[in-house]
Amino acid sequence: MKKKQKRWKKFLKSLRLYWIMLFVLVILGAAVFFMLREQLLRNMQEQGLSLARSYASEERNNLTIYETIMNFGTQTVENWNEQGWSREDIETWLKVYFERFQVVVGEDVVDPYAVVDGEIVAANPWEGDASYDVNATEWYQKAVEAEGDVIFTNVYEDAISERQVITIAQKCQNSDVILAFDVFPENFQIQGGGLELMKSASFFLCDGNGSIIYMQTDFDQDREVIQEYVTGLLEDIREGRVDEYDFSVEDLNGETRNVYYAEMSNGWYSIVTVPYEEILGSLYHLFRIFIVILVIVILAVGIIFWRDFRISVRMGYINETVQILGNVYYALYRIDYEEQTYTMIKGSSYVKERLPERGSYEELVRVAGEVIEEKAYQEFVESFSAENIRKLVTKQIRGFGGDFLRLFDGEYRWVNASVLFDKSLKSGEALLCFREVQQEKQQQLQERSLLEAALENSRRSEKTKHAFFNNMSHDMRTPLNAIVGLTDLALEHTGEPERVEDYLHKISRSSHQLLELVNDILEMSRMEQGKVILNSQQFDLKKSLEECTEPFRIQAERESKHFLTEYAIRDTVVLGDPFRITQIINNLLSNALKFTDAGDTISVRLSQLQEKEYAQYQIVVQDTGIGMSEEFLTKLFEPYARETRFSTRQINGTGLGMPIVKNLVTQMSGQIHVESKLGEGTSFVITVPLMPVEEKLPGKEPEPESAVEFSLEGKHILLVEDNVINMEIAEEILSENGLIIDQAWNGEEAVEKFAASKPYGYDAILMDMKMPKMDGCEAARHIRAMARPDAGKVPIIAVTANAFTEDIAESTAAGMNAHISKPIDFKLLCRTLEDLIGRSE
């Protein structure tokens, strides 16, 4: 009887402990729920704010397009105003500017106009323009007050179209001319797809008064109702209530929503609202499941508890511990840190072979430490000593541990050792647990390494690109300043031919310098996009280098520098890309001349290293100039990099020449090596594989001595060009060479004029590529397809700014005979015309 009463008391005591643990579990569950709720709301706040800022940034970028076009317009008006243009001249230019502007942005997207001497000049004139009091308008007053800055109005109803508009305006700083664009809000669009990831989320773009400019929402109420709702949101924003992470409002459908916003620099607001259910719906669902499971567990455990309380204390002791931790840890020890003993619940094979089930804890630490990485052993002993465990428990630290490398069958792998403490354990006891974390640790280390590398790359890229844009701005403005200034000087001294001629020579040099900068930038951009294609063909390598180096030899003689060339090759005719090889040599020699002084030596040496199917050709470009520092040599081939040690030497260029050379050599399966010392000079060694070709290059048959020299005098040319200035330049220069010119302003007109001409009426066609109505390639295909005897024979030359390899391939595929890049080398154009017309005749 006493034994039964003792067991009953023990059961009641255990049951009481069970209810206490259950109560703690409910409290922890509730605490976790509210913690998760807060975390979800805070995470959603960060995501919502990021999305609102993203949309605000996108709209800012869209508005920047208008600002850029407007800045161009006002700057042009100011320049012409300074040159003494009359009002009629400015109005005429404005109308052309408006027409081209509307072509760029699209019809009915904006309504551009200007105020000249207090009167409106509009792209779409209105009968009331003359009587309209422009001085009383908000946008006019704001533009005047802004003193040259671009201004934005809030949404208002246009007096002319009675449509909702937003006016963007800017006043010229040195005149009273004001340009303005009326932008219709219905044309604002958001391209980002962030809202698609959030069911029922809404986006509103509104002006400073809260008027809706653009919205993306599932609400089906009238716009006036939605406007009232958004006005209320804006009031909450300005009162600061929306800044709280758990702030919510009731929407038009009675749903609770969280609100996030971003204020734009022009006073507009980007507002995103997300339904509460979207944020916390899954949490509430999980919490309901948790309650159901908790009830089931309470019932189940209550039934099982009566049955299991008779199980022996020893078996319950072991089973309870193994049930909690057995599936996670490969080794479990119950530690009595007061007695400094251990009980092995689950041990590793290494420990079980050396230690009994119970024993001295100090011995356990020693044996476990035998397979721990040597440099981590002392830290392990100190961290998991009985004294340190006692301190941890005293401080109520329920979990303590760390990661280290442990030896498993001759291989070190990451493991985690943890000390776990809970009030359910007997006083003076704790759990020592070991589990393998190799995969998680490797992933963690890899992710950390990737993040560090990404951060470093991002910083480096940002730094180099910032330097590039600074350099590019300076280097492009330098020749532009020379071109503009010298042009003004030439106009002022038209009566002094010698001075004007000198100005024009300098303008030409600056123009070619600017063209070189632009070509480098475009070439690097194409390389980064993987669009550079090698065009392999048969050519004479030695002859190509001789032609390439000759201009540099002349420049070196002019600058009192020594220029040497040496050729040691057997097979001169090879298969490769002569244009790209020439591009490499041009870059290297340009730098060599740039960084040498009078008296220095520049040399080019070409040699053939081996004579197999693919011979190795070596090109060495060497100079005795200023050289480079060791620090800069490591960054020589990085885009945008420049040697900045010599501040007294003017360095022109984008910093892209060497990356372009490196990229081209790599694409040719070659190698490039550089050696340089400050004050001693630089040596570039390029090695590329090229296939020697035995047969001779195809060429023209030598003309007989009695051949008559060919002349372009009286030849009839169809000139196709959509740019007025380019048309004027080409017509005048070609006419000076005796050519008769017919004009066509687009591809469609060119096709019509050729079709209307007599057979063989045109000796050649000069075709621009990009034109309205029909481009040059399409026009060439139409001409070649005509059923007339000269359609397939008339020479067609592409004259275009599209100067890359694929552009040449496209024009060739369209049936064109040659390709001349803009800016046009008219000497080359005339030689090409002589060659093609002479051949056709």
PDB file of N, CA and C in Angstrom, residues 14-79:
ATOM      1  N   SER A  14       5.086  14.135 -11.193  1.00  0.00           N
ATOM      2  CA  SER A  14       5.487  14.165 -12.606  1.00  0.00           C
ATOM      3  C   SER A  14       4.434  14.863 -13.450  1.00  0.00           C
ATOM      4  N   LEU A  15       3.116  14.603 -13.085  1.00  0.00           N
ATOM      5  CA  LEU A  15       2.033  15.235 -13.837  1.00  0.00           C
ATOM      6  C   LEU A  15       2.072  16.755 -13.660  1.00  0.00           C
ATOM      7  N   ARG A  16       2.371  17.174 -12.422  1.00  0.00           N
ATOM      8  CA  ARG A  16       2.467  18.605 -12.157  1.00  0.00           C
ATOM      9  C   ARG A  16       3.609  19.235 -12.993  1.00  0.00           C
ATOM     10  N   LEU A  17       4.695  18.501 -13.043  1.00  0.00           N
ATOM     11  CA  LEU A  17       5.822  18.967 -13.869  1.00  0.00           C
ATOM     12  C   LEU A  17       5.423  19.024 -15.341  1.00  0.00           C
ATOM     13  N   TYR A  18       4.613  18.033 -15.770  1.00  0.00           N
ATOM     14  CA  TYR A  18       4.143  17.992 -17.164  1.00  0.00           C
ATOM     15  C   TYR A  18       3.330  19.222 -17.499  1.00  0.00           C
ATOM     16  N   TRP A  19       2.402  19.610 -16.588  1.00  0.00           N
ATOM     17  CA  TRP A  19       1.579  20.797 -16.848  1.00  0.00           C
ATOM     18  C   TRP A  19       2.411  22.076 -16.851  1.00  0.00           C
ATOM     19  N   ILE A  20       3.406  22.116 -15.977  1.00  0.00           N
ATOM     20  CA  ILE A  20       4.296  23.292 -15.969  1.00  0.00           C
ATOM     21  C   ILE A  20       5.024  23.413 -17.299  1.00  0.00           C
ATOM     22  N   MET A  21       5.552  22.285 -17.791  1.00  0.00           N
ATOM     23  CA  MET A  21       6.267  22.298 -19.077  1.00  0.00           C
ATOM     24  C   MET A  21       5.322  22.681 -20.209  1.00  0.00           C
ATOM     25  N   LEU A  22       4.067  22.186 -20.130  1.00  0.00           N
ATOM     26  CA  LEU A  22       3.092  22.502 -21.171  1.00  0.00           C
ATOM     27  C   LEU A  22       2.787  24.005 -21.179  1.00  0.00           C
ATOM     28  N   PHE A  23       2.647  24.578 -19.966  1.00  0.00           N
ATOM     29  CA  PHE A  23       2.393  26.009 -19.851  1.00  0.00           C
ATOM     30  C   PHE A  23       3.562  26.820 -20.445  1.00  0.00           C
ATOM     31  N   VAL A  24       4.779  26.379 -20.128  1.00  0.00           N
ATOM     32  CA  VAL A  24       5.966  27.045 -20.678  1.00  0.00           C
ATOM     33  C   VAL A  24       5.959  26.959 -22.206  1.00  0.00           C
ATOM     34  N   LEU A  25       5.559  25.806 -22.741  1.00  0.00           N
ATOM     35  CA  LEU A  25       5.508  25.619 -24.190  1.00  0.00           C
ATOM     36  C   LEU A  25       4.504  26.579 -24.830  1.00  0.00           C
ATOM     37  N   VAL A  26       3.326  26.732 -24.181  1.00  0.00           N
ATOM     38  CA  VAL A  26       2.314  27.652 -24.716  1.00  0.00           C
ATOM     39  C   VAL A  26       2.840  29.084 -24.695  1.00  0.00           C
ATOM     40  N   ILE A  27       3.469  29.449 -23.579  1.00  0.00           N
ATOM     41  CA  ILE A  27       4.029  30.801 -23.478  1.00  0.00           C
ATOM     42  C   ILE A  27       5.093  31.027 -24.553  1.00  0.00           C
ATOM     43  N   LEU A  28       5.975  30.026 -24.722  1.00  0.00           N
ATOM     44  CA  LEU A  28       7.013  30.154 -25.745  1.00  0.00           C
ATOM     45  C   LEU A  28       6.404  30.243 -27.130  1.00  0.00           C
ATOM     46  N   GLY A  29       5.346  29.422 -27.356  1.00  0.00           N
ATOM     47  CA  GLY A  29       4.675  29.464 -28.663  1.00  0.00           C
ATOM     48  C   GLY A  29       4.096  30.834 -28.956  1.00  0.00           C
ATOM     49  N   ALA A  30       3.436  31.422 -27.922  1.00  0.00           N
ATOM     50  CA  ALA A  30       2.862  32.754 -28.103  1.00  0.00           C
ATOM     51  C   ALA A  30       3.962  33.790 -28.337  1.00  0.00           C
ATOM     52  N   ALA A  31       5.049  33.655 -27.568  1.00  0.00           N
ATOM     53  CA  ALA A  31       6.155  34.597 -27.729  1.00  0.00           C
ATOM     54  C   ALA A  31       6.753  34.492 -29.130  1.00  0.00           C
ATOM     55  N   VAL A  32       6.934  33.247 -29.588  1.00  0.00           N
ATOM     56  CA  VAL A  32       7.468  33.036 -30.943  1.00  0.00           C
ATOM     57  C   VAL A  32       6.532  33.622 -31.980  1.00  0.00           C
ATOM     58  N   PHE A  33       5.196  33.442 -31.760  1.00  0.00           N
ATOM     59  CA  PHE A  33       4.222  33.969 -32.718  1.00  0.00           C
ATOM     60  C   PHE A  33       4.361  35.478 -32.852  1.00  0.00           C
ATOM     61  N   PHE A  34       4.407  36.180 -31.701  1.00  0.00           N
ATOM     62  CA  PHE A  34       4.488  37.634 -31.761  1.00  0.00           C
ATOM     63  C   PHE A  34       5.853  38.107 -32.282  1.00  0.00           C
ATOM     64  N   MET A  35       6.906  37.333 -31.983  1.00  0.00           N
ATOM     65  CA  MET A  35       8.214  37.679 -32.527  1.00  0.00           C
ATOM     66  C   MET A  35       8.218  37.521 -34.049  1.00  0.00           C
ATOM     67  N   LEU A  36       7.646  36.412 -34.533  1.00  0.00           N
ATOM     68  CA  LEU A  36       7.574  36.191 -35.974  1.00  0.00           C
ATOM     69  C   LEU A  36       6.708  37.253 -36.647  1.00  0.00           C
ATOM     70  N   ARG A  37       5.590  37.591 -35.959  1.00  0.00           N
ATOM     71  CA  ARG A  37       4.709  38.612 -36.523  1.00  0.00           C
ATOM     72  C   ARG A  37       5.460  39.931 -36.696  1.00  0.00           C
ATOM     73  N   GLU A  38       6.200  40.310 -35.641  1.00  0.00           N
ATOM     74  CA  GLU A  38       6.949  41.567 -35.728  1.00  0.00           C
ATOM     75  C   GLU A  38       8.017  41.496 -36.812  1.00  0.00           C
ATOM     76  N   GLN A  39       8.716  40.334 -36.889  1.00  0.00           N
ATOM     77  CA  GLN A  39       9.777  40.203 -37.875  1.00  0.00           C
ATOM     78  C   GLN A  39       9.235  40.239 -39.291  1.00  0.00           C
ATOM     79  N   LEU A  40       8.084  39.563 -39.501  1.00  0.00           N
ATOM     80  CA  LEU A  40       7.470  39.579 -40.832  1.00  0.00           C
ATOM     81  C   LEU A  40       7.070  40.989 -41.240  1.00  0.00           C
ATOM     82  N   LEU A  41       6.481  41.727 -40.280  1.00  0.00           N
ATOM     83  CA  LEU A  41       6.071  43.097 -40.596  1.00  0.00           C
ATOM     84  C   LEU A  41       7.279  43.991 -40.879  1.00  0.00           C
ATOM     85  N   ARG A  42       8.353  43.783 -40.103  1.00  0.00           N
ATOM     86  CA  ARG A  42       9.556  44.598 -40.335  1.00  0.00           C
ATOM     87  C   ARG A  42      10.206  44.244 -41.682  1.00  0.00           C
ATOM     88  N   ASN A  43      10.243  42.927 -41.975  1.00  0.00           N
ATOM     89  CA  ASN A  43      10.804  42.512 -43.272  1.00  0.00           C
ATOM     90  C   ASN A  43       9.971  43.073 -44.416  1.00  0.00           C
ATOM     91  N   MET A  44       8.638  43.054 -44.230  1.00  0.00           N
ATOM     92  CA  MET A  44       7.760  43.576 -45.278  1.00  0.00           C
ATOM     93  C   MET A  44       7.942  45.075 -45.423  1.00  0.00           C
ATOM     94  N   GLN A  45       8.218  45.745 -44.291  1.00  0.00           N
ATOM     95  CA  GLN A  45       8.459  47.192 -44.361  1.00  0.00           C
ATOM     96  C   GLN A  45       9.702  47.481 -45.192  1.00  0.00           C
ATOM     97  N   GLU A  46      10.778  46.707 -44.971  1.00  0.00           N
ATOM     98  CA  GLU A  46      11.992  46.897 -45.763  1.00  0.00           C
ATOM     99  C   GLU A  46      11.736  46.615 -47.236  1.00  0.00           C
ATOM    100  N   GLN A  47      10.988  45.511 -47.491  1.00  0.00           N
ATOM    101  CA  GLN A  47      10.706  45.155 -48.885  1.00  0.00           C
ATOM    102  C   GLN A  47       9.808  46.202 -49.552  1.00  0.00           C
ATOM    103  N   GLY A  48       8.774  46.640 -48.821  1.00  0.00           N
ATOM    104  CA  GLY A  48       7.851  47.640 -49.370  1.00  0.00           C
ATOM    105  C   GLY A  48       8.541  48.961 -49.626  1.00  0.00           C
ATOM    106  N   LEU A  49       9.380  49.404 -48.670  1.00  0.00           N
ATOM    107  CA  LEU A  49      10.114  50.655 -48.869  1.00  0.00           C
ATOM    108  C   LEU A  49      11.070  50.538 -50.049  1.00  0.00           C
ATOM    109  N   SER A  50      11.728  49.360 -50.157  1.00  0.00           N
ATOM    110  CA  SER A  50      12.633  49.151 -51.285  1.00  0.00           C
ATOM    111  C   SER A  50      11.890  49.192 -52.610  1.00  0.00           C
ATOM    112  N   LEU A  51      10.695  48.579 -52.637  1.00  0.00           N
ATOM    113  CA  LEU A  51       9.903  48.575 -53.863  1.00  0.00           C
ATOM    114  C   LEU A  51       9.433  49.988 -54.213  1.00  0.00           C
ATOM    115  N   ALA A  52       8.979  50.732 -53.182  1.00  0.00           N
ATOM    116  CA  ALA A  52       8.533  52.104 -53.432  1.00  0.00           C
ATOM    117  C   ALA A  52       9.687  52.965 -53.937  1.00  0.00           C
ATOM    118  N   ARG A  53      10.879  52.784 -53.337  1.00  0.00           N
ATOM    119  CA  ARG A  53      12.046  53.545 -53.803  1.00  0.00           C
ATOM    120  C   ARG A  53      12.447  53.140 -55.219  1.00  0.00           C
ATOM    121  N   SER A  54      12.311  51.827 -55.502  1.00  0.00           N
ATOM    122  CA  SER A  54      12.636  51.353 -56.851  1.00  0.00           C
ATOM    123  C   SER A  54      11.743  51.990 -57.892  1.00  0.00           C
ATOM    124  N   TYR A  55      10.409  52.034 -57.604  1.00  0.00           N
ATOM    125  CA  TYR A  55       9.492  52.643 -58.557  1.00  0.00           C
ATOM    126  C   TYR A  55       9.738  54.149 -58.662  1.00  0.00           C
ATOM    127  N   ALA A  56      10.052  54.776 -57.508  1.00  0.00           N
ATOM    128  CA  ALA A  56      10.355  56.209 -57.540  1.00  0.00           C
ATOM    129  C   ALA A  56      11.593  56.477 -58.386  1.00  0.00           C
ATOM    130  N   SER A  57      12.608  55.592 -58.244  1.00  0.00           N
ATOM    131  CA  SER A  57      13.820  55.741 -59.041  1.00  0.00           C
ATOM    132  C   SER A  57      13.533  55.551 -60.523  1.00  0.00           C
ATOM    133  N   GLU A  58      12.653  54.578 -60.842  1.00  0.00           N
ATOM    134  CA  GLU A  58      12.310  54.353 -62.249  1.00  0.00           C
ATOM    135  C   GLU A  58      11.616  55.572 -62.843  1.00  0.00           C
ATOM    136  N   GLU A  59      10.679  56.166 -62.095  1.00  0.00           N
ATOM    137  CA  GLU A  59       9.992  57.350 -62.596  1.00  0.00           C
ATOM    138  C   GLU A  59      10.961  58.534 -62.705  1.00  0.00           C
ATOM    139  N   ARG A  60      11.913  58.602 -61.735  1.00  0.00           N
ATOM    140  CA  ARG A  60      12.915  59.662 -61.793  1.00  0.00           C
ATOM    141  C   ARG A  60      13.743  59.541 -63.069  1.00  0.00           C
ATOM    142  N   ASN A  61      14.095  58.284 -63.423  1.00  0.00           N
ATOM    143  CA  ASN A  61      14.852  58.059 -64.651  1.00  0.00           C
ATOM    144  C   ASN A  61      14.048  58.457 -65.877  1.00  0.00           C
ATOM    145  N   ASN A  62      12.702  58.135 -65.859  1.00  0.00           N
ATOM    146  CA  ASN A  62      11.854  58.520 -66.989  1.00  0.00           C
ATOM    147  C   ASN A  62      11.819  60.041 -67.135  1.00  0.00           C
ATOM    148  N   LEU A  63      11.693  60.740 -65.990  1.00  0.00           N
ATOM    149  CA  LEU A  63      11.641  62.203 -66.040  1.00  0.00           C
ATOM    150  C   LEU A  63      12.983  62.795 -66.467  1.00  0.00           C
ATOM    151  N   THR A  64      14.080  62.069 -66.140  1.00  0.00           N
ATOM    152  CA  THR A  64      15.407  62.554 -66.525  1.00  0.00           C
ATOM    153  C   THR A  64      15.539  62.631 -68.047  1.00  0.00           C
ATOM    154  N   ILE A  65      14.837  61.738 -68.748  1.00  0.00           N
ATOM    155  CA  ILE A  65      14.869  61.780 -70.220  1.00  0.00           C
ATOM    156  C   ILE A  65      14.330  63.117 -70.704  1.00  0.00           C
ATOM    157  N   TYR A  66      13.166  63.513 -70.115  1.00  0.00           N
ATOM    158  CA  TYR A  66      12.589  64.799 -70.510  1.00  0.00           C
ATOM    159  C   TYR A  66      13.519  65.956 -70.130  1.00  0.00           C
ATOM    160  N   GLU A  67      14.128  65.849 -68.930  1.00  0.00           N
ATOM    161  CA  GLU A  67      15.025  66.912 -68.491  1.00  0.00           C
ATOM    162  C   GLU A  67      16.214  67.058 -69.439  1.00  0.00           C
ATOM    163  N   THR A  68      16.753  65.891 -69.875  1.00  0.00           N
ATOM    164  CA  THR A  68      17.911  65.914 -70.766  1.00  0.00           C
ATOM    165  C   THR A  68      17.560  66.573 -72.091  1.00  0.00           C
ATOM    166  N   ILE A  69      16.399  66.176 -72.645  1.00  0.00           N
ATOM    167  CA  ILE A  69      15.971  66.762 -73.925  1.00  0.00           C
ATOM    168  C   ILE A  69      15.722  68.258 -73.749  1.00  0.00           C
ATOM    169  N   MET A  70      15.119  68.639 -72.611  1.00  0.00           N
ATOM    170  CA  MET A  70      14.824  70.051 -72.371  1.00  0.00           C
ATOM    171  C   MET A  70      16.116  70.844 -72.188  1.00  0.00           C
ATOM    172  N   ASN A  71      17.088  70.277 -71.445  1.00  0.00           N
ATOM    173  CA  ASN A  71      18.367  70.962 -71.262  1.00  0.00           C
ATOM    174  C   ASN A  71      19.049  71.196 -72.610  1.00  0.00           C
ATOM    175  N   PHE A  72      18.947  70.189 -73.491  1.00  0.00           N
ATOM    176  CA  PHE A  72      19.524  70.343 -74.819  1.00  0.00           C
ATOM    177  C   PHE A  72      18.853  71.497 -75.546  1.00  0.00           C
ATOM    178  N   GLY A  73      17.509  71.562 -75.454  1.00  0.00           N
ATOM    179  CA  GLY A  73      16.772  72.617 -76.151  1.00  0.00           C
ATOM    180  C   GLY A  73      17.125  73.991 -75.633  1.00  0.00           C
ATOM    181  N   THR A  74      17.105  74.163 -74.302  1.00  0.00           N
ATOM    182  CA  THR A  74      17.389  75.498 -73.737  1.00  0.00           C
ATOM    183  C   THR A  74      18.829  75.912 -74.010  1.00  0.00           C
ATOM    184  N   GLN A  75      19.770  74.928 -73.955  1.00  0.00           N
ATOM    185  CA  GLN A  75      21.169  75.261 -74.223  1.00  0.00           C
ATOM    186  C   GLN A  75      21.357  75.706 -75.666  1.00  0.00           C
ATOM    187  N   THR A  76      20.649  75.026 -76.587  1.00  0.00           N
ATOM    188  CA  THR A  76      20.752  75.387 -78.007  1.00  0.00           C
ATOM    189  C   THR A  76      20.185  76.775 -78.240  1.00  0.00           C
ATOM    190  N   VAL A  77      19.027  77.062 -77.611  1.00  0.00           N
ATOM    191  CA  VAL A  77      18.427  78.398 -77.758  1.00  0.00           C
ATOM    192  C   VAL A  77      19.382  79.469 -77.234  1.00  0.00           C
ATOM    193  N   GLU A  78      20.020  79.200 -76.093  1.00  0.00           N
ATOM    194  CA  GLU A  78      20.959  80.177 -75.529  1.00  0.00           C
ATOM    195  C   GLU A  78      22.152  80.411 -76.470  1.00  0.00           C
ATOM    196  N   ASN A  79      22.672  79.294 -77.041  1.00  0.00           N
ATOM    197  CA  ASN A  79      23.807  79.437 -77.954  1.00  0.00           C
ATOM    198  C   ASN A  79      23.426  80.291 -79.161  1.00  0.00           C
TER     199      ASN A  79
END
